[in-house]
Each structure stands twice: as structure tokens, then as C-alpha cells.
mmCIF file of C-alpha atoms in Angstrom:
data_model
loop_
_atom_site.group_PDB
_atom_site.id
_atom_site.type_symbol
_atom_site.label_atom_id
_atom_site.label_comp_id
_atom_site.label_asym_id
_atom_site.label_seq_id
_atom_site.Cartn_x
_atom_site.Cartn_y
_atom_site.Cartn_z
ATOM 1 C CA MET A 1 18.766 -7.946 -59.490
ATOM 2 C CA LYS A 2 15.714 -5.601 -59.185
ATOM 3 C CA LYS A 3 14.137 -9.183 -58.985
ATOM 4 C CA PHE A 4 16.143 -10.277 -56.087
ATOM 5 C CA ILE A 5 15.794 -6.851 -54.284
ATOM 6 C CA THR A 6 12.304 -6.909 -53.985
ATOM 7 C CA SER A 7 12.705 -10.685 -52.894
ATOM 8 C CA PHE A 8 14.812 -10.048 -50.639
ATOM 9 C CA LEU A 9 12.906 -6.900 -49.147
ATOM 10 C CA THR A 10 9.625 -9.001 -48.610
ATOM 11 C CA ILE A 11 11.535 -11.774 -47.482
ATOM 12 C CA THR A 12 13.326 -9.362 -44.603
ATOM 13 C CA PHE A 13 9.750 -7.756 -43.981
ATOM 14 C CA ILE A 14 7.974 -11.153 -43.517
ATOM 15 C CA ILE A 15 11.071 -11.593 -40.678
ATOM 16 C CA PHE A 16 10.062 -8.239 -39.370
ATOM 17 C CA THR A 17 7.005 -8.668 -39.155
ATOM 18 C CA SER A 18 7.142 -12.328 -37.641
ATOM 19 C CA PHE A 19 9.326 -11.106 -34.920
ATOM 20 C CA PHE A 20 7.152 -8.402 -33.722
ATOM 21 C CA GLN A 21 4.331 -10.790 -33.552
ATOM 22 C CA LEU A 22 6.316 -13.421 -31.463
ATOM 23 C CA VAL A 23 7.381 -9.913 -28.883
ATOM 24 C CA ASN A 24 3.795 -9.138 -29.259
ATOM 25 C CA ALA A 25 2.094 -12.499 -28.885
ATOM 26 C CA ASP A 26 4.673 -13.044 -25.582
ATOM 27 C CA GLU A 27 3.733 -9.811 -23.804
ATOM 28 C CA LYS A 28 -0.166 -11.487 -24.274
ATOM 29 C CA LYS A 29 1.062 -14.600 -22.752
ATOM 30 C CA PRO A 30 -1.090 -15.463 -19.781
ATOM 31 C CA ILE A 31 1.070 -15.509 -17.020
ATOM 32 C CA LYS A 32 0.735 -17.111 -13.363
ATOM 33 C CA PHE A 33 1.221 -15.045 -10.549
ATOM 34 C CA ALA A 34 0.836 -14.852 -6.936
ATOM 35 C CA PHE A 35 0.084 -11.999 -4.347
ATOM 36 C CA ILE A 36 1.017 -12.550 -0.947
ATOM 37 C CA THR A 37 -0.590 -9.967 1.477
ATOM 38 C CA SER A 38 0.183 -9.612 4.999
ATOM 39 C CA THR A 39 -3.658 -9.606 6.015
ATOM 40 C CA LEU A 40 -7.294 -9.800 4.381
ATOM 41 C CA ASN A 41 -8.627 -8.252 7.075
ATOM 42 C CA ASN A 42 -8.669 -4.975 5.877
ATOM 43 C CA SER A 43 -10.213 -3.078 3.125
ATOM 44 C CA PHE A 44 -6.916 -1.471 1.221
ATOM 45 C CA PHE A 45 -5.859 -5.067 0.911
ATOM 46 C CA THR A 46 -9.250 -6.593 -0.472
ATOM 47 C CA ALA A 47 -8.750 -3.744 -2.775
ATOM 48 C CA ILE A 48 -5.654 -4.534 -3.800
ATOM 49 C CA SER A 49 -6.923 -8.724 -3.934
ATOM 50 C CA ASP A 50 -9.834 -7.692 -6.310
ATOM 51 C CA THR A 51 -8.195 -5.636 -8.411
ATOM 52 C CA PHE A 52 -5.267 -8.433 -9.040
ATOM 53 C CA SER A 53 -8.391 -10.798 -9.659
ATOM 54 C CA GLU A 54 -10.219 -8.565 -12.288
ATOM 55 C CA ILE A 55 -7.161 -7.886 -13.897
ATOM 56 C CA ALA A 56 -6.468 -12.135 -14.252
ATOM 57 C CA LYS A 57 -10.204 -12.956 -15.331
ATOM 58 C CA GLN A 58 -8.949 -9.804 -18.058
ATOM 59 C CA ASN A 59 -5.674 -11.677 -19.172
ATOM 60 C CA GLY A 60 -6.003 -15.239 -18.757
ATOM 61 C CA ASP A 61 -3.645 -15.383 -16.097
ATOM 62 C CA GLN A 62 -3.704 -18.012 -13.383
ATOM 63 C CA TYR A 63 -3.957 -15.761 -10.111
ATOM 64 C CA ILE A 64 -3.535 -17.372 -6.916
ATOM 65 C CA LEU A 65 -4.214 -15.142 -3.714
ATOM 66 C CA VAL A 66 -2.408 -15.877 0.292
ATOM 67 C CA ASP A 67 -3.042 -14.457 3.694
ATOM 68 C CA PRO A 68 -1.283 -15.506 6.298
ATOM 69 C CA GLN A 69 -3.832 -13.366 8.705
ATOM 70 C CA TYR A 70 -0.681 -11.572 10.015
ATOM 71 C CA ASP A 71 1.373 -13.976 11.050
ATOM 72 C CA GLN A 72 5.357 -13.920 9.517
ATOM 73 C CA ALA A 73 6.316 -17.877 10.255
ATOM 74 C CA LYS A 74 2.967 -18.372 8.241
ATOM 75 C CA GLN A 75 4.031 -16.188 5.281
ATOM 76 C CA ILE A 76 7.378 -17.463 4.883
ATOM 77 C CA SER A 77 5.831 -21.183 5.050
ATOM 78 C CA MET A 78 3.115 -20.017 2.573
ATOM 79 C CA MET A 79 5.754 -18.159 0.045
ATOM 80 C CA GLU A 80 7.983 -21.199 0.098
ATOM 81 C CA ASP A 81 4.609 -22.851 -0.808
ATOM 82 C CA VAL A 82 4.056 -20.699 -3.976
ATOM 83 C CA ILE A 83 7.549 -20.962 -5.208
ATOM 84 C CA ASN A 84 6.597 -24.672 -5.169
ATOM 85 C CA GLN A 85 4.047 -23.979 -7.484
ATOM 86 C CA LYS A 86 6.273 -22.098 -10.009
ATOM 87 C CA VAL A 87 4.692 -19.063 -10.567
ATOM 88 C CA ASP A 88 5.846 -16.517 -12.815
ATOM 89 C CA ILE A 89 6.292 -13.748 -10.416
ATOM 90 C CA ILE A 90 5.064 -12.785 -6.876
ATOM 91 C CA TYR A 91 3.504 -9.663 -5.338
ATOM 92 C CA LEU A 92 4.456 -9.393 -1.769
ATOM 93 C CA ILE A 93 3.187 -7.137 0.869
ATOM 94 C CA ALA A 94 5.201 -8.140 3.708
ATOM 95 C CA VAL A 95 3.904 -8.921 7.186
ATOM 96 C CA ASP A 96 7.411 -7.938 9.242
ATOM 97 C CA SER A 97 9.576 -5.519 6.985
ATOM 98 C CA GLU A 98 12.559 -7.120 8.209
ATOM 99 C CA GLY A 99 11.350 -10.564 8.800
ATOM 100 C CA ILE A 100 10.618 -11.734 5.429
ATOM 101 C CA ARG A 101 14.440 -12.525 3.713
ATOM 102 C CA GLN A 102 14.161 -16.369 4.138
ATOM 103 C CA GLY A 103 11.187 -16.257 1.719
ATOM 104 C CA LEU A 104 13.091 -13.671 -0.653
ATOM 105 C CA LEU A 105 15.698 -16.049 -0.479
ATOM 106 C CA ALA A 106 13.828 -18.803 -1.184
ATOM 107 C CA ALA A 107 12.602 -16.965 -4.712
ATOM 108 C CA LYS A 108 15.807 -15.735 -5.369
ATOM 109 C CA GLN A 109 17.182 -19.584 -5.812
ATOM 110 C CA LYS A 110 14.227 -20.289 -7.596
ATOM 111 C CA GLN A 111 14.652 -16.851 -10.369
ATOM 112 C CA ILE A 112 11.332 -16.348 -8.954
ATOM 113 C CA PRO A 113 11.243 -12.247 -9.239
ATOM 114 C CA VAL A 114 9.716 -10.480 -6.062
ATOM 115 C CA VAL A 115 7.669 -6.521 -6.752
ATOM 116 C CA VAL A 116 6.560 -5.457 -3.346
ATOM 117 C CA ILE A 117 3.650 -3.419 -2.722
ATOM 118 C CA ASP A 118 3.114 -1.097 -0.150
ATOM 119 C CA ASN A 119 5.321 -2.155 2.650
ATOM 120 C CA PRO A 120 9.047 -1.931 1.998
ATOM 121 C CA ILE A 121 11.127 -4.467 3.229
ATOM 122 C CA SER A 122 14.479 -4.161 4.850
ATOM 123 C CA ASP A 123 16.236 -6.850 1.980
ATOM 124 C CA ASP A 124 15.278 -4.811 -0.791
ATOM 125 C CA ASP A 125 18.492 -5.901 -2.711
ATOM 126 C CA LEU A 126 15.796 -9.413 -3.211
ATOM 127 C CA VAL A 127 13.911 -7.667 -4.968
ATOM 128 C CA VAL A 128 13.098 -6.482 -7.986
ATOM 129 C CA SER A 129 11.253 -2.603 -7.087
ATOM 130 C CA THR A 130 8.903 -1.511 -4.470
ATOM 131 C CA VAL A 131 5.799 -0.282 -5.353
ATOM 132 C CA ALA A 132 4.272 1.850 -2.907
ATOM 133 C CA SER A 133 1.765 5.023 -1.715
ATOM 134 C CA ASP A 134 4.036 8.044 -0.760
ATOM 135 C CA ASN A 135 3.360 7.262 2.532
ATOM 136 C CA PHE A 136 6.611 9.819 4.310
ATOM 137 C CA LEU A 137 4.042 12.483 2.133
ATOM 138 C CA ALA A 138 0.398 11.115 3.441
ATOM 139 C CA GLY A 139 2.072 11.415 6.928
ATOM 140 C CA LYS A 140 3.200 15.012 6.475
ATOM 141 C CA ILE A 141 0.371 16.295 4.598
ATOM 142 C CA ASN A 142 -1.437 15.637 8.496
ATOM 143 C CA GLY A 143 1.314 16.784 10.247
ATOM 144 C CA GLU A 144 1.020 20.240 9.125
ATOM 145 C CA GLN A 145 -3.097 20.615 8.894
ATOM 146 C CA MET A 146 -2.384 19.543 12.423
ATOM 147 C CA ALA A 147 0.274 22.215 13.016
ATOM 148 C CA LYS A 148 -2.262 24.921 10.914
ATOM 149 C CA ASP A 149 -5.501 23.445 13.298
ATOM 150 C CA TYR A 150 -3.029 23.982 17.000
ATOM 151 C CA PRO A 151 -0.653 26.664 15.837
ATOM 152 C CA ASN A 152 0.256 27.396 19.276
ATOM 153 C CA GLY A 153 0.358 22.794 19.746
ATOM 154 C CA ALA A 154 -1.340 20.600 21.633
ATOM 155 C CA LYS A 155 -1.448 17.483 23.763
ATOM 156 C CA ILE A 156 -1.619 14.391 21.093
ATOM 157 C CA ALA A 157 -1.144 11.231 21.021
ATOM 158 C CA VAL A 158 0.441 8.963 18.154
ATOM 159 C CA ILE A 159 -1.092 5.782 17.698
ATOM 160 C CA ASP A 160 1.398 4.222 15.437
ATOM 161 C CA CYS A 161 2.626 0.299 13.924
ATOM 162 C CA PRO A 162 6.714 -0.163 14.384
ATOM 163 C CA PHE A 163 6.833 -3.281 12.174
ATOM 164 C CA ASN A 164 5.377 -1.728 9.396
ATOM 165 C CA ARG A 165 8.060 0.393 7.070
ATOM 166 C CA ALA A 166 5.039 2.105 6.336
ATOM 167 C CA SER A 167 3.461 2.761 8.849
ATOM 168 C CA VAL A 168 6.515 4.060 10.291
ATOM 169 C CA LEU A 169 7.333 6.201 6.714
ATOM 170 C CA ARG A 170 3.936 7.909 7.957
ATOM 171 C CA ALA A 171 4.860 8.473 11.489
ATOM 172 C CA ASP A 172 8.124 9.971 10.144
ATOM 173 C CA GLY A 173 6.422 12.266 7.889
ATOM 174 C CA PHE A 174 3.872 13.167 10.828
ATOM 175 C CA TYR A 175 6.545 14.619 12.894
ATOM 176 C CA ALA A 176 7.971 16.199 9.407
ATOM 177 C CA GLY A 177 4.562 18.294 8.998
ATOM 178 C CA LEU A 178 4.520 19.698 12.112
ATOM 179 C CA GLY A 179 7.457 21.716 11.592
ATOM 180 C CA GLU A 180 9.163 24.156 13.488
ATOM 181 C CA ASN A 181 6.183 24.099 15.928
ATOM 182 C CA ARG A 182 7.178 20.883 17.003
ATOM 183 C CA SER A 183 8.541 21.581 19.965
ATOM 184 C CA LYS A 184 5.030 23.743 20.896
ATOM 185 C CA PHE A 185 3.284 19.633 20.406
ATOM 186 C CA GLU A 186 3.673 17.547 23.476
ATOM 187 C CA VAL A 187 3.373 13.933 22.565
ATOM 188 C CA VAL A 188 1.867 12.114 26.039
ATOM 189 C CA SER A 189 1.717 8.804 24.458
ATOM 190 C CA GLN A 190 2.756 7.359 21.307
ATOM 191 C CA GLN A 191 1.951 3.211 21.149
ATOM 192 C CA ASN A 192 1.770 0.561 18.817
ATOM 193 C CA GLY A 193 -2.076 -0.177 17.702
ATOM 194 C CA LYS A 194 -0.844 -2.639 15.438
ATOM 195 C CA CYS A 195 -3.206 -1.076 12.395
ATOM 196 C CA ALA A 196 -6.165 -2.653 13.503
ATOM 197 C CA LEU A 197 -9.241 -1.331 15.196
ATOM 198 C CA GLU A 198 -9.569 -3.866 17.854
ATOM 199 C CA VAL A 199 -6.289 -3.499 19.276
ATOM 200 C CA THR A 200 -6.306 0.312 19.128
ATOM 201 C CA MET A 201 -9.721 0.681 20.595
ATOM 202 C CA PRO A 202 -8.314 -0.141 24.293
ATOM 203 C CA ILE A 203 -5.119 0.794 23.703
ATOM 204 C CA ALA A 204 -7.062 4.857 22.925
ATOM 205 C CA GLU A 205 -9.404 4.493 25.889
ATOM 206 C CA ASP A 206 -6.125 3.986 28.704
ATOM 207 C CA ILE A 207 -4.279 7.099 26.960
ATOM 208 C CA ILE A 208 -7.978 8.738 27.101
ATOM 209 C CA GLN A 209 -8.954 8.295 30.974
ATOM 210 C CA ALA A 210 -5.002 8.984 31.684
ATOM 211 C CA HIS A 211 -4.694 12.402 30.108
ATOM 212 C CA PRO A 212 -8.551 14.129 30.083
ATOM 213 C CA ASP A 213 -6.924 17.241 28.334
ATOM 214 C CA LEU A 214 -6.053 15.198 24.998
ATOM 215 C CA GLN A 215 -6.562 17.173 22.250
ATOM 216 C CA ALA A 216 -6.010 15.743 18.923
ATOM 217 C CA PHE A 217 -4.948 11.865 18.320
ATOM 218 C CA PHE A 218 -2.871 11.091 15.575
ATOM 219 C CA ALA A 219 -3.297 7.382 14.004
ATOM 220 C CA VAL A 220 -1.582 5.409 11.238
ATOM 221 C CA ASN A 221 -4.226 4.057 9.523
ATOM 222 C CA ASP A 222 -7.735 4.123 9.006
ATOM 223 C CA PRO A 223 -8.638 0.939 11.355
ATOM 224 C CA SER A 224 -6.698 2.336 13.991
ATOM 225 C CA ALA A 225 -8.477 5.747 13.797
ATOM 226 C CA LEU A 226 -11.336 4.648 13.728
ATOM 227 C CA GLY A 227 -10.337 2.550 17.333
ATOM 228 C CA VAL A 228 -9.932 5.678 18.739
ATOM 229 C CA VAL A 229 -13.221 6.706 17.550
ATOM 230 C CA VAL A 230 -14.660 4.399 19.177
ATOM 231 C CA ALA A 231 -13.032 4.997 22.419
ATOM 232 C CA LEU A 232 -13.766 8.405 22.330
ATOM 233 C CA LYS A 233 -17.382 8.397 21.686
ATOM 234 C CA ALA A 234 -17.333 5.611 24.638
ATOM 235 C CA SER A 235 -15.924 9.154 26.804
ATOM 236 C CA ASN A 236 -18.250 11.564 25.415
ATOM 237 C CA LYS A 237 -14.817 13.116 23.825
ATOM 238 C CA LEU A 238 -15.571 12.981 20.140
ATOM 239 C CA LYS A 239 -16.386 16.885 20.263
ATOM 240 C CA ASN A 240 -13.217 17.928 21.737
ATOM 241 C CA VAL A 241 -10.457 15.752 20.284
ATOM 242 C CA LYS A 242 -9.521 15.872 16.374
ATOM 243 C CA VAL A 243 -8.722 12.664 14.748
ATOM 244 C CA TYR A 244 -5.687 12.270 12.011
ATOM 245 C CA THR A 245 -5.102 9.487 9.837
ATOM 246 C CA VAL A 246 -4.033 8.159 6.762
ATOM 247 C CA ASP A 247 -5.659 5.451 4.239
ATOM 248 C CA GLY A 248 -8.968 7.660 3.096
ATOM 249 C CA SER A 249 -10.982 3.227 3.044
ATOM 250 C CA PRO A 250 -14.847 3.701 2.320
ATOM 251 C CA ASP A 251 -15.002 3.354 6.484
ATOM 252 C CA GLY A 252 -12.789 6.466 7.051
ATOM 253 C CA LYS A 253 -14.378 8.823 4.481
ATOM 254 C CA LYS A 254 -17.523 8.034 5.920
ATOM 255 C CA ALA A 255 -16.261 8.366 9.333
ATOM 256 C CA PHE A 256 -14.873 11.999 7.354
ATOM 257 C CA SER A 257 -18.299 12.699 6.473
ATOM 258 C CA ASP A 258 -20.415 12.265 9.528
ATOM 259 C CA GLY A 259 -17.201 14.245 11.717
ATOM 260 C CA ASP A 260 -15.563 12.096 13.677
ATOM 261 C CA ILE A 261 -12.422 11.901 11.597
ATOM 262 C CA THR A 262 -11.090 15.580 10.965
ATOM 263 C CA LEU A 263 -8.766 14.565 7.821
ATOM 264 C CA THR A 264 -7.851 11.049 5.956
ATOM 265 C CA VAL A 265 -5.050 11.107 3.626
ATOM 266 C CA ALA A 266 -6.005 8.553 0.843
ATOM 267 C CA GLN A 267 -4.111 6.154 -0.606
ATOM 268 C CA ALA A 268 -4.995 4.718 -4.117
ATOM 269 C CA PRO A 269 -4.920 0.531 -4.170
ATOM 270 C CA ILE A 270 -6.454 -0.125 -7.257
ATOM 271 C CA GLN A 271 -3.883 2.419 -8.877
ATOM 272 C CA LEU A 272 -1.689 0.683 -6.822
ATOM 273 C CA ALA A 273 -2.328 -2.843 -7.897
ATOM 274 C CA LYS A 274 -2.990 -2.112 -11.265
ATOM 275 C CA GLU A 275 1.162 -0.058 -11.515
ATOM 276 C CA THR A 276 2.567 -3.139 -9.543
ATOM 277 C CA TYR A 277 0.615 -5.974 -12.244
ATOM 278 C CA LYS A 278 2.185 -3.234 -15.312
ATOM 279 C CA VAL A 279 5.871 -3.293 -13.344
ATOM 280 C CA GLY A 280 5.501 -7.505 -13.208
ATOM 281 C CA LYS A 281 4.960 -7.332 -16.749
ATOM 282 C CA GLN A 282 7.890 -5.476 -17.538
ATOM 283 C CA VAL A 283 10.247 -7.583 -15.474
ATOM 284 C CA LEU A 284 9.202 -10.667 -16.879
ATOM 285 C CA ALA A 285 9.512 -9.092 -20.739
ATOM 286 C CA GLY A 286 13.167 -8.675 -19.871
ATOM 287 C CA GLU A 287 12.526 -4.684 -19.634
ATOM 288 C CA SER A 288 14.171 -2.547 -16.542
ATOM 289 C CA VAL A 289 12.375 -0.886 -13.793
ATOM 290 C CA ALA A 290 12.791 1.162 -11.484
ATOM 291 C CA LYS A 291 13.316 0.419 -7.618
ATOM 292 C CA GLU A 292 11.111 2.129 -6.624
ATOM 293 C CA ILE A 293 8.090 3.779 -7.508
ATOM 294 C CA LEU A 294 5.732 5.824 -5.169
ATOM 295 C CA VAL A 295 2.036 6.265 -6.442
ATOM 296 C CA PRO A 296 0.456 9.924 -4.324
ATOM 297 C CA THR A 297 -0.725 10.179 -1.724
ATOM 298 C CA PHE A 298 -3.707 13.423 -1.533
ATOM 299 C CA PRO A 299 -6.344 14.476 1.713
ATOM 300 C CA ILE A 300 -10.022 13.341 1.283
ATOM 301 C CA THR A 301 -11.874 16.214 0.571
ATOM 302 C CA LYS A 302 -15.837 16.883 1.264
ATOM 303 C CA GLU A 303 -16.304 17.965 -2.491
ATOM 304 C CA MET A 304 -14.293 14.597 -3.373
ATOM 305 C CA ILE A 305 -17.147 12.750 -1.187
ATOM 306 C CA ASP A 306 -20.130 14.742 -2.525
ATOM 307 C CA GLN A 307 -19.141 13.730 -6.387
ATOM 308 C CA TYR A 308 -17.899 9.996 -5.728
ATOM 309 C CA GLY A 309 -19.644 9.137 -2.418
ATOM 310 C CA VAL A 310 -17.982 6.993 0.112
ATOM 311 C CA LYS A 311 -18.326 2.851 -0.718
ATOM 312 C CA VAL A 312 -15.370 2.158 -2.565
ATOM 313 C CA TRP A 313 -11.771 3.483 -2.486
ATOM 314 C CA GLN A 314 -9.789 4.848 -5.169
#
């Protein structure tokens, strides 16, 4: 009887151990994944892509990168191509928060999970999770700082990007951050800079010319803010107008360090990529994941720059 029990326990242990070895092997199994960005003409997105590439090399994964260059129709077409390549999972930054439904439906039809990064979409029922910076908080920190800098209010302009949900959240957070002093601030102009320096610059030039007594700009990302800085320098008004923004990019941190930007609130694209990949692996392993995961945002300080420099993203 003792021999039987011993043999039974030995067999049970072998089966139990083998099961967990299989599970562990499955967790380490290389995957085929795609990152469909909105553009690579922005160091924030290239930082995410570079991190994915590094992770793929470490894990022996097959990594596919797609860049539609801010073209929504092209993004959907490229997404359909990626789906036909039978990837295990798609990580997506949509060009248009409301215009990606066709691609999402195509992925759902082929049972390919989609995890959204950075820019929340309208059809979130078609994605398993959204991993994003706390964009509302980033805008709010800017609004709170501006309210402190101008306790009596000011004439200001806002450079937004209404087709991008992350940017909308930042603008909403900015106005919330002004708090009870919001009525003291006169928004003389709010225009779409399309999150791009070259688009924002002429818009800012027109605003500065039309409102010579302007006191501050809030821009929804660093490229837009840098477009504002170029326009202010050309008008010789940089010393008189404060610029507030979101990103904490290397260029943004350099401008902050030089005194050209008053505040940039940092995103962490490297951390975003790592968290997104982790979520994807959990999904593929059949685990439940949160519908929304927010990565904290925080103001860049001179102490941070002294310690870490300005050359890389956080």
C-alpha cells in the first residue's frame, strides 16, 4: 500500500511539474505582434517603437511596425494588411479616435485582440484594453501652474488637436486646472495645430499679430509648443509670453532648460510600451486585464534635467 501511495504521489508530482513547465513555456513562447502607430514623425512614437523593437529582440518575437503618416484611410488599409499576416495581437495608436472602427471590426472578425496606446478611441468595446498617459492630469497640472503664474488672469491662446482624444483630454484638464480663476482668463483664440510644429507655427504667428497683448499659450504637445516658440522668437516676444505644454520630450526638455518653455508635463513612452506589451502577453495567456490603465504624468523640473539630462525620453 505504501509503495502504491509513493508511486501515485510521484506520478502526480511529475504531472503537476510538467503542467507548470508547459504553462511557463507557453508564457515565454515568442509572439508575432504589430505596432500600428499614427506617425513616426514624432519622437514620442519612435520611443515606443524602439522599445517594442528591443523587447521583441529580447524575447525572440516577430515585430511588425506600420506607419500611416497621419493618414486615417491608409491606417485602416495597413491594419487590414497586418491582420492578413495573422499576427497574434495588435498595439494601436489611432490617427482619428472616431475613425478606426472599420479596422477594429476586421481584427475582431479574425479574433485578433487590439490594445490601444496613448490615444483612447470611441469604439472601446472593440478593444481589450487602453494603456495611456494620464492626459487629463497632464493638462490639469498646466492649468494649475498657469493659474499660479497669473493669479489675476491673463489673455491666452490654446493650440489643440480635436481629432486626437488624448489631446482633447489635455485641453479639458487644462481648463479644469485653471479652477475658480478660469473666468479671469480670456481665451483670445483656440485653434487646431494638428500636434505638429510646422502646422502650429503659422497659426501662432497669426495669433501673436492679432493679439499683441497676449500673455500665454497652452499647447497640447511639445511639437506644437515648439512651433509657438519659433513664432514668438520671430516676433521678438518670447520673453513676454509664457508657453505651457505636455510631453517632456528631449526637444521639449531642452526648450524648458533654455527658458523657452515655462512648463512641460512629462509622458513616459518607454514605460507605456513596456506596460502595453505586458498587457498583451496577459491577454494572450487568457488572463483578465483592466479596461483602462493610466501611466502617471508629472512636471519636468530643473532638478530632473540636472540629474538625467535632456537627450532621452523617460
